[in-house]
Tab-separated table of C-alpha atoms and ligand atoms in Angstrom:
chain	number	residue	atom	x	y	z
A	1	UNK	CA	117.231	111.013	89.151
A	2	UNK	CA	116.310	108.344	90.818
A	3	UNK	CA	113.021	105.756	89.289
A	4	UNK	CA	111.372	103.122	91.234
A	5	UNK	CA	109.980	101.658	88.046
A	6	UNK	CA	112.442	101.611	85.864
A	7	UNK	CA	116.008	100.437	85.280
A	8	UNK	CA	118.359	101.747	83.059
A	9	UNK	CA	121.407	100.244	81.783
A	10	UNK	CA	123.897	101.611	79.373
A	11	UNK	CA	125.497	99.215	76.151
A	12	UNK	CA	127.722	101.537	74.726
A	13	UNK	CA	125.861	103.558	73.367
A	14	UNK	CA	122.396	101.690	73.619
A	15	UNK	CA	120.158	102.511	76.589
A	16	UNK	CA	118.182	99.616	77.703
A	17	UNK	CA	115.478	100.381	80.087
A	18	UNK	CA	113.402	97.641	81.543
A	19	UNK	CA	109.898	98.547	83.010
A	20	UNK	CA	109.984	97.053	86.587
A	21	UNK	CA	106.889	96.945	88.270
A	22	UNK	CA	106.554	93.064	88.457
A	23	UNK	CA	104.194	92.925	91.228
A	24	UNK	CA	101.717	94.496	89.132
A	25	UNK	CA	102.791	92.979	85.659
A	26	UNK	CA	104.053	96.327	84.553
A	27	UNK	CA	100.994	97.963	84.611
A	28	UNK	CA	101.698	101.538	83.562
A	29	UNK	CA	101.016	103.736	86.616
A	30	UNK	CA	100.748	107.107	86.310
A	31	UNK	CA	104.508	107.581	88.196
A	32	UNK	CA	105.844	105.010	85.851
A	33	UNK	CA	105.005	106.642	82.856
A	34	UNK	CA	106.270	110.170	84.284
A	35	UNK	CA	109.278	108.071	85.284
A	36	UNK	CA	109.259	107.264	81.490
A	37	UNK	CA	109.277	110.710	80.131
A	38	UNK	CA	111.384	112.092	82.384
A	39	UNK	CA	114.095	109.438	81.793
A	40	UNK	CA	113.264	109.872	77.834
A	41	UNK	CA	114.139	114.095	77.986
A	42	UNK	CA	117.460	112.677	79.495
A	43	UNK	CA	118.423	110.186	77.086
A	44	UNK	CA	117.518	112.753	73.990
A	45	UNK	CA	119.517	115.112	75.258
A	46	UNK	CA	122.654	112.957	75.864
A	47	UNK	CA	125.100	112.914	72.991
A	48	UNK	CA	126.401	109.855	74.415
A	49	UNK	CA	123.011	107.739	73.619
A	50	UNK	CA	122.280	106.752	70.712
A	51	UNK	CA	119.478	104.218	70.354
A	52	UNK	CA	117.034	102.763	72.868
A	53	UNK	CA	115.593	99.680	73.984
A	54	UNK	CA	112.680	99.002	75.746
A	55	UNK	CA	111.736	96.328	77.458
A	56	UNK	CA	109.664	94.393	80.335
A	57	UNK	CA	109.869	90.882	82.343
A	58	UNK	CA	110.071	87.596	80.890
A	59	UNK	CA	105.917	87.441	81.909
A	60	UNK	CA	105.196	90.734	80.746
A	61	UNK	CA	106.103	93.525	78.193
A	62	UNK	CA	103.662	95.748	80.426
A	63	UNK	CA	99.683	94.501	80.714
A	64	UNK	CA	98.624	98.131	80.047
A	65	UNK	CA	97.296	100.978	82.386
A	66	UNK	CA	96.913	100.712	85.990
A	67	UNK	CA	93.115	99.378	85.935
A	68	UNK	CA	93.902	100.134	89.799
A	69	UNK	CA	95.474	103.534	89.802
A	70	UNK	CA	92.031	104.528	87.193
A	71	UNK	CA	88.917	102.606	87.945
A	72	UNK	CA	87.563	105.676	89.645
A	73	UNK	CA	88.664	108.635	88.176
A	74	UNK	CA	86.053	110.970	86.827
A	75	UNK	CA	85.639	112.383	83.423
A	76	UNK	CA	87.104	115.707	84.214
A	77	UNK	CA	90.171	114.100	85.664
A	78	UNK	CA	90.790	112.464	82.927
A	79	UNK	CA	90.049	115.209	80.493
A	80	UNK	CA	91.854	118.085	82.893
A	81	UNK	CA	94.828	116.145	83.082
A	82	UNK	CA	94.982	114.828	79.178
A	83	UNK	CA	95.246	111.833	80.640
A	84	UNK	CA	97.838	109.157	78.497
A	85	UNK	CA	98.587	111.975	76.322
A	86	UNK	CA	100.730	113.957	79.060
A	87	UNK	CA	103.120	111.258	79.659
A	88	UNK	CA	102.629	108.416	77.668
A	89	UNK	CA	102.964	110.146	74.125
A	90	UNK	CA	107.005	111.251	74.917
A	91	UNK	CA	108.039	108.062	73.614
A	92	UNK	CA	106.413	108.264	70.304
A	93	UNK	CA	107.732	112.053	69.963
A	94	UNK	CA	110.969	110.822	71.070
A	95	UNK	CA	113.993	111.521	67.953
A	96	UNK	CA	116.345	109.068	68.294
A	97	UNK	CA	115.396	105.593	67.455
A	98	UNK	CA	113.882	103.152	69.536
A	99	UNK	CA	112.936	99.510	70.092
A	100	UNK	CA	111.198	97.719	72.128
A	101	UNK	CA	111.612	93.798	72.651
A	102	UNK	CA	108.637	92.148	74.100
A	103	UNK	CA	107.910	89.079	75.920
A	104	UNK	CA	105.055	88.166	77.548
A	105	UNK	CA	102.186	90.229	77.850
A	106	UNK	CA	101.623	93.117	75.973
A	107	UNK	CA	98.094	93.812	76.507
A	108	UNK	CA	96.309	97.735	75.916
A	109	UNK	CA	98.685	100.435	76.804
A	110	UNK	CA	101.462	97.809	77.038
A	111	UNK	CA	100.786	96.778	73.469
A	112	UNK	CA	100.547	100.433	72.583
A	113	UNK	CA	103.746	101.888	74.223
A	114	UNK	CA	105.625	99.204	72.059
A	115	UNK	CA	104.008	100.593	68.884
A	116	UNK	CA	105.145	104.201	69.721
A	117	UNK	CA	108.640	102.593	69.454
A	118	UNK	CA	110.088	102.305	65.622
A	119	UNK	CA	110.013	98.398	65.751
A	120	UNK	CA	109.113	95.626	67.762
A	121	UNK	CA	111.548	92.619	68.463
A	122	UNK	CA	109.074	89.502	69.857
A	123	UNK	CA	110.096	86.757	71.785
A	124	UNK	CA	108.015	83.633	70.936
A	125	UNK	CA	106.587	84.083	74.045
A	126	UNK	CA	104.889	87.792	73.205
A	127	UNK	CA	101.207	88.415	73.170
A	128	UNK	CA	99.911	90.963	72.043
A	129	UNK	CA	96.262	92.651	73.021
A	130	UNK	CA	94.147	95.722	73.324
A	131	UNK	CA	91.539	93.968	75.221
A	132	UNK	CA	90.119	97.675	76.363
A	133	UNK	CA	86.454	96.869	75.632
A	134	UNK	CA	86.756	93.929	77.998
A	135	UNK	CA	86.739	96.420	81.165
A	136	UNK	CA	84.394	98.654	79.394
A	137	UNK	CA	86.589	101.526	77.422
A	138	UNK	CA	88.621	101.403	74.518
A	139	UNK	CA	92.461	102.139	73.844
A	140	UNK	CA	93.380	105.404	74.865
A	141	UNK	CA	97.052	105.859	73.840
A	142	UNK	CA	96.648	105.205	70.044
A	143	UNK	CA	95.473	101.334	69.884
A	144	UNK	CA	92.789	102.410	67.319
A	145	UNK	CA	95.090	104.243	65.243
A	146	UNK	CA	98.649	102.510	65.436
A	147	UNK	CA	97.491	99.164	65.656
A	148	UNK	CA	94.907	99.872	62.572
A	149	UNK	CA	97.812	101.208	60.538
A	150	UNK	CA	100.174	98.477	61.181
A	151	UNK	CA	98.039	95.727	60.619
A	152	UNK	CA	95.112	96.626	58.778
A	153	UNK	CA	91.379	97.337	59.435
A	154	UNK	CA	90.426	93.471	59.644
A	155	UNK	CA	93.077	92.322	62.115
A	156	UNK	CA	92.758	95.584	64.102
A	157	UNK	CA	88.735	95.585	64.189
A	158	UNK	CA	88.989	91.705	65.629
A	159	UNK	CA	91.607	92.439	67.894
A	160	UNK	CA	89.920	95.958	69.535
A	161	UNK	CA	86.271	94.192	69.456
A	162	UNK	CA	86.878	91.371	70.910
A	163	UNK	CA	90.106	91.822	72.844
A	164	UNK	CA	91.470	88.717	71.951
A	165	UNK	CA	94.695	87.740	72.268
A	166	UNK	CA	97.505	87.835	69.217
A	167	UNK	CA	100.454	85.191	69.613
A	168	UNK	CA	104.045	86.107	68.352
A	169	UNK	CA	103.813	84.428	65.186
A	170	UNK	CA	100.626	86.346	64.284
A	171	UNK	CA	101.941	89.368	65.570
A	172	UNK	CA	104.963	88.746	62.731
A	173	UNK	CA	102.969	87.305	59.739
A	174	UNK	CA	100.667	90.754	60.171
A	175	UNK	CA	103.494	92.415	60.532
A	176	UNK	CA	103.090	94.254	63.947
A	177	UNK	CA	106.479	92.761	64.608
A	178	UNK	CA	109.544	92.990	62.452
A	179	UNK	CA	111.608	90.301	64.017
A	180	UNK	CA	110.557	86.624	65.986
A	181	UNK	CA	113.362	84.979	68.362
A	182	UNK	CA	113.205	82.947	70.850
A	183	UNK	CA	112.526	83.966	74.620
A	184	UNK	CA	116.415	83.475	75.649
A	185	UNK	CA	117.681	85.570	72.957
A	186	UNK	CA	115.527	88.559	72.787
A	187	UNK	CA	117.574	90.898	74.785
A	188	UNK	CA	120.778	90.406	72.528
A	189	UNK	CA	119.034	90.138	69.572
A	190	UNK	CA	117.351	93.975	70.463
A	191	UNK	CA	120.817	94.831	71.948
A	192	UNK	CA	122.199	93.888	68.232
A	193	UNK	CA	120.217	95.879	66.287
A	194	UNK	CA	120.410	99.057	68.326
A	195	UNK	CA	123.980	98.708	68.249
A	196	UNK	CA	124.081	98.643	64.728
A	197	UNK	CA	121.614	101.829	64.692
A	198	UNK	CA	124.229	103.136	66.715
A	199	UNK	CA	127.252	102.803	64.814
A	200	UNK	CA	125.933	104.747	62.252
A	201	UNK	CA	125.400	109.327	62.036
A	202	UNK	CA	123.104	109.341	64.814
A	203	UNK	CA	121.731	112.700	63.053
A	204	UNK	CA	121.384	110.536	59.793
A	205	UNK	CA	119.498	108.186	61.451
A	206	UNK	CA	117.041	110.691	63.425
A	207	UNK	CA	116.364	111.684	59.539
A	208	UNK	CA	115.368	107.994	58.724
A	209	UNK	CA	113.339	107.865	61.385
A	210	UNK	CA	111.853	110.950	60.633
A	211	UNK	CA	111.148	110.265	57.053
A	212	UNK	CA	109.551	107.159	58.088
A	213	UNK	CA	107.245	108.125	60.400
A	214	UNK	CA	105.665	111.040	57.648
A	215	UNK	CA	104.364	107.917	55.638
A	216	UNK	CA	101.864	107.696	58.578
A	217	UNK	CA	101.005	111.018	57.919
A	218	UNK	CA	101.065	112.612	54.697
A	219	UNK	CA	99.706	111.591	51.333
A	220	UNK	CA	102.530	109.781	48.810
A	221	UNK	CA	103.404	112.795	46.962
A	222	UNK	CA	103.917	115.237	50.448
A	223	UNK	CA	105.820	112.400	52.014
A	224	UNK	CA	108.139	112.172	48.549
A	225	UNK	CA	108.541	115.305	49.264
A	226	UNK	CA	109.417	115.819	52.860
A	227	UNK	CA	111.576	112.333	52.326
A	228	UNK	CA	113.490	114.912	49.103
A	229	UNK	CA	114.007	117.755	51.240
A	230	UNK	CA	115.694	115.262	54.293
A	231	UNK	CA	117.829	113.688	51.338
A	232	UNK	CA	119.074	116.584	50.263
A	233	UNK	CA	119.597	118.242	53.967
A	234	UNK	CA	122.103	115.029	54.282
A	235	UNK	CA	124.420	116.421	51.686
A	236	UNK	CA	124.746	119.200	54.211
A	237	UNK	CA	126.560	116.800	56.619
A	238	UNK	CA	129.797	116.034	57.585
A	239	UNK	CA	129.073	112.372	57.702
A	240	UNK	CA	127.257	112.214	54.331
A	241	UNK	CA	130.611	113.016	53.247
A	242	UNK	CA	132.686	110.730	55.512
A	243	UNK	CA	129.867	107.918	54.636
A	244	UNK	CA	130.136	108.283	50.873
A	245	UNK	CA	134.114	109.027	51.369
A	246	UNK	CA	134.744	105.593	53.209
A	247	UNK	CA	132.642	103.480	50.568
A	248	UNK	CA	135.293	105.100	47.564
A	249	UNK	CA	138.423	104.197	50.008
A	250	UNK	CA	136.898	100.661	50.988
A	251	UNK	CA	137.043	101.427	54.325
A	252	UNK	CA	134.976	101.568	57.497
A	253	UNK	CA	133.461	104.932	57.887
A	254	UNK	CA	134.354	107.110	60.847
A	255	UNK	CA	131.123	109.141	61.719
A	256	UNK	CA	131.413	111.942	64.005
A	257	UNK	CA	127.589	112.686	64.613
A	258	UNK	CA	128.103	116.173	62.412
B	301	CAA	N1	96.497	97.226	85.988
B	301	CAA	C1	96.696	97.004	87.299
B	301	CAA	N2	97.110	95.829	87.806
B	301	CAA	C2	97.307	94.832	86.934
B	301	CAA	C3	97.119	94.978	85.552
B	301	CAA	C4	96.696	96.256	85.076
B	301	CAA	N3	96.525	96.511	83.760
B	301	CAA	N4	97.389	93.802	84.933
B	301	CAA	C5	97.759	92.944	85.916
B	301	CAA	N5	97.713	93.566	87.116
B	301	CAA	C6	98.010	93.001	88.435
B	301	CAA	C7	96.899	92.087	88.905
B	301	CAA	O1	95.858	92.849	89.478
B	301	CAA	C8	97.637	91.222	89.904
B	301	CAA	O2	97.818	91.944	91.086
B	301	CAA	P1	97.349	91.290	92.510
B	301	CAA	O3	98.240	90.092	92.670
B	301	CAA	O4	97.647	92.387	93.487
B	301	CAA	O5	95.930	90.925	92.367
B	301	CAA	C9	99.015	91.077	89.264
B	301	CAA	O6	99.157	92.159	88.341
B	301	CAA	C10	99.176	89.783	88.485
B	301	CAA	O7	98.111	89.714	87.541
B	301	CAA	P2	97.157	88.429	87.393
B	301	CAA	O8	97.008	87.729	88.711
B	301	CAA	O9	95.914	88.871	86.712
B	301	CAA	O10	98.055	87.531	86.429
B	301	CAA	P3	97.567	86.419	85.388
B	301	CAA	O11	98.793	85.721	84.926
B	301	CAA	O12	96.464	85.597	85.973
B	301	CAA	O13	96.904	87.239	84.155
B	301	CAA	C11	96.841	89.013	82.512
B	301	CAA	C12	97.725	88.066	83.370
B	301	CAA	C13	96.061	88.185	81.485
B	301	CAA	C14	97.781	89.958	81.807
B	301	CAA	C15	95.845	89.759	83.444
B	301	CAA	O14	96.600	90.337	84.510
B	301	CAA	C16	95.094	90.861	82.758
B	301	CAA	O15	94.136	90.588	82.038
B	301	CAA	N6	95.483	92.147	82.994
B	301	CAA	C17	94.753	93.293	82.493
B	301	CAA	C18	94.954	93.472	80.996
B	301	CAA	C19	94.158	94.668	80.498
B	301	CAA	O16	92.935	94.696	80.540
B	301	CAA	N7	94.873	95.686	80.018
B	301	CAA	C20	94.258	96.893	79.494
B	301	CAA	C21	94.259	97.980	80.537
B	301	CAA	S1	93.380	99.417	80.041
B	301	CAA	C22	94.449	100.280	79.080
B	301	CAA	O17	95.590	99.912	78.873
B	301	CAA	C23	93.891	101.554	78.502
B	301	CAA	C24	94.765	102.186	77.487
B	301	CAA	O18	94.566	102.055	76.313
B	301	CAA	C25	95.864	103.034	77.908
């Protein structure tokens, strides 16, 4: 398949795609983010892929929906078509671990595609934003919800009321983002640490990530219990075995993805 908004380039086993609509700042149009799925359905079902990375331009991460493509859509297009949740959402239901590294602008639906990704790499450069109720709505692919879970109801009710603007080293004290580099090494850094993700039992780690993302939505003792029942299912594994095997013999382990 061909995209006209996106490019995709294999590391191994990483796949980085790079949202490339720079005219527009990477505003997410409605064919980029079917681009987006549809290139997402691909990469889960390719044995060959292991991790992803998303990313933008050096300007912008993505400065949210296409305020152009939307301004005058009515309510039942909007509510016909599930509007953000059609498209957008694949990358949050998406099983094999993701990343996104961010520089520049990530404002609205650019700040919350990066959330539905497991962690956030920042260049110093990032900014962060769901400056919604500036153009009169309010985040529509889970700003309210994501961003309130990550970094609490203060942070989150300043940022969403007053759409103002979160620097990179905000963004990593509150702890929207897990890792700070500078602008020139965000690519390799993100590159790094899905290649590590992808050296280890890709099923393994679609359990991890998994088990992770219950916490969001169970109480403790349900989570405990849905993390238990994943634990155990790893004993059924060939590479729980190889893993455990390798550590005994001092070697590297030699996962086969079983
Ligand atoms: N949609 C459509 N086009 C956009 C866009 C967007 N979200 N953001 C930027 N662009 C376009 C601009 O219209 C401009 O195009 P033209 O040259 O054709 O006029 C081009 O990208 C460059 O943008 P600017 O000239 O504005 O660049 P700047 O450096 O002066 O400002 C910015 C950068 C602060 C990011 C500014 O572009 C901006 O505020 N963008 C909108 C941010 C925003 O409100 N995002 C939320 C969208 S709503 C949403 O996302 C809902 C949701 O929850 C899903």
């Amino acid at each position: 398949m061909n995209y006209e908004n996106l490019l995709l380039d294999m590391h191994g086993k990483v796949a980085l795609i790079t949202l490339n609509r720079p005219q527009a700042l990477n505003a997410l149009s409605p064919q980029l983010t079917a681009e987006l799925s549809a290139l997402l359905d691909a990469l889960e079902a390719d044995d060959g892929v292991a991790a992803v990375v998303l990313t933008g331009s050096e300007k912008a991460f993505a400065a949210g929906a296409d305020i152009k493509a939307m301004k005058d859509w009515s309510y039942m297009e909007v509510y016909k078509s599930d509007f953000i949740t059609a498209s957008w959402e694949r990358l949050a239901s998406f099983r094999k671990p993701s990343i996104a590294a961010v520089a520049g602008y990530a404002l609205g639906g650019g700040c919350e595609l990066a959330m539905m990704c497991d962690f956030i790499i920042a260049a110093d450069s990032a900014k962060f934003g769901q400056p919604e109720i500036t153009i009169g709505t309010i985040p529509g692919a889970g700003g309210t919800q994501r961003l309130t879970r990550f970094i609490g109801k203060a942070k989150a009710m300043d940022m969403v009321l007053t759409g103002r603007l979160m620097d990179a080293q905000e963004a990593e004290r509150c702890g929207l983002v897990s890792r700070l580099v500078p602008a020139d090494k965000l690519i390799d850094e993100a590159l790094a640490a899905a290649g590590k993700i992808a050296q280890m039992s890709a099923p393994i780690a679609m359990m991890a990530k998994e088990s992770v993302n219950r916490a969001f939505e169970t109480p403790l003792a349900e989570g405990i219990r849905f993390e238990r029942r994943l634990f155990h299912a790893t004993f059924a594994t060939e590479d729980q075995k190889e893993g455990m095997a390798a550590f005994v013999e001092k070697r590297r382990p030699d996962f086969k993805d079983r």
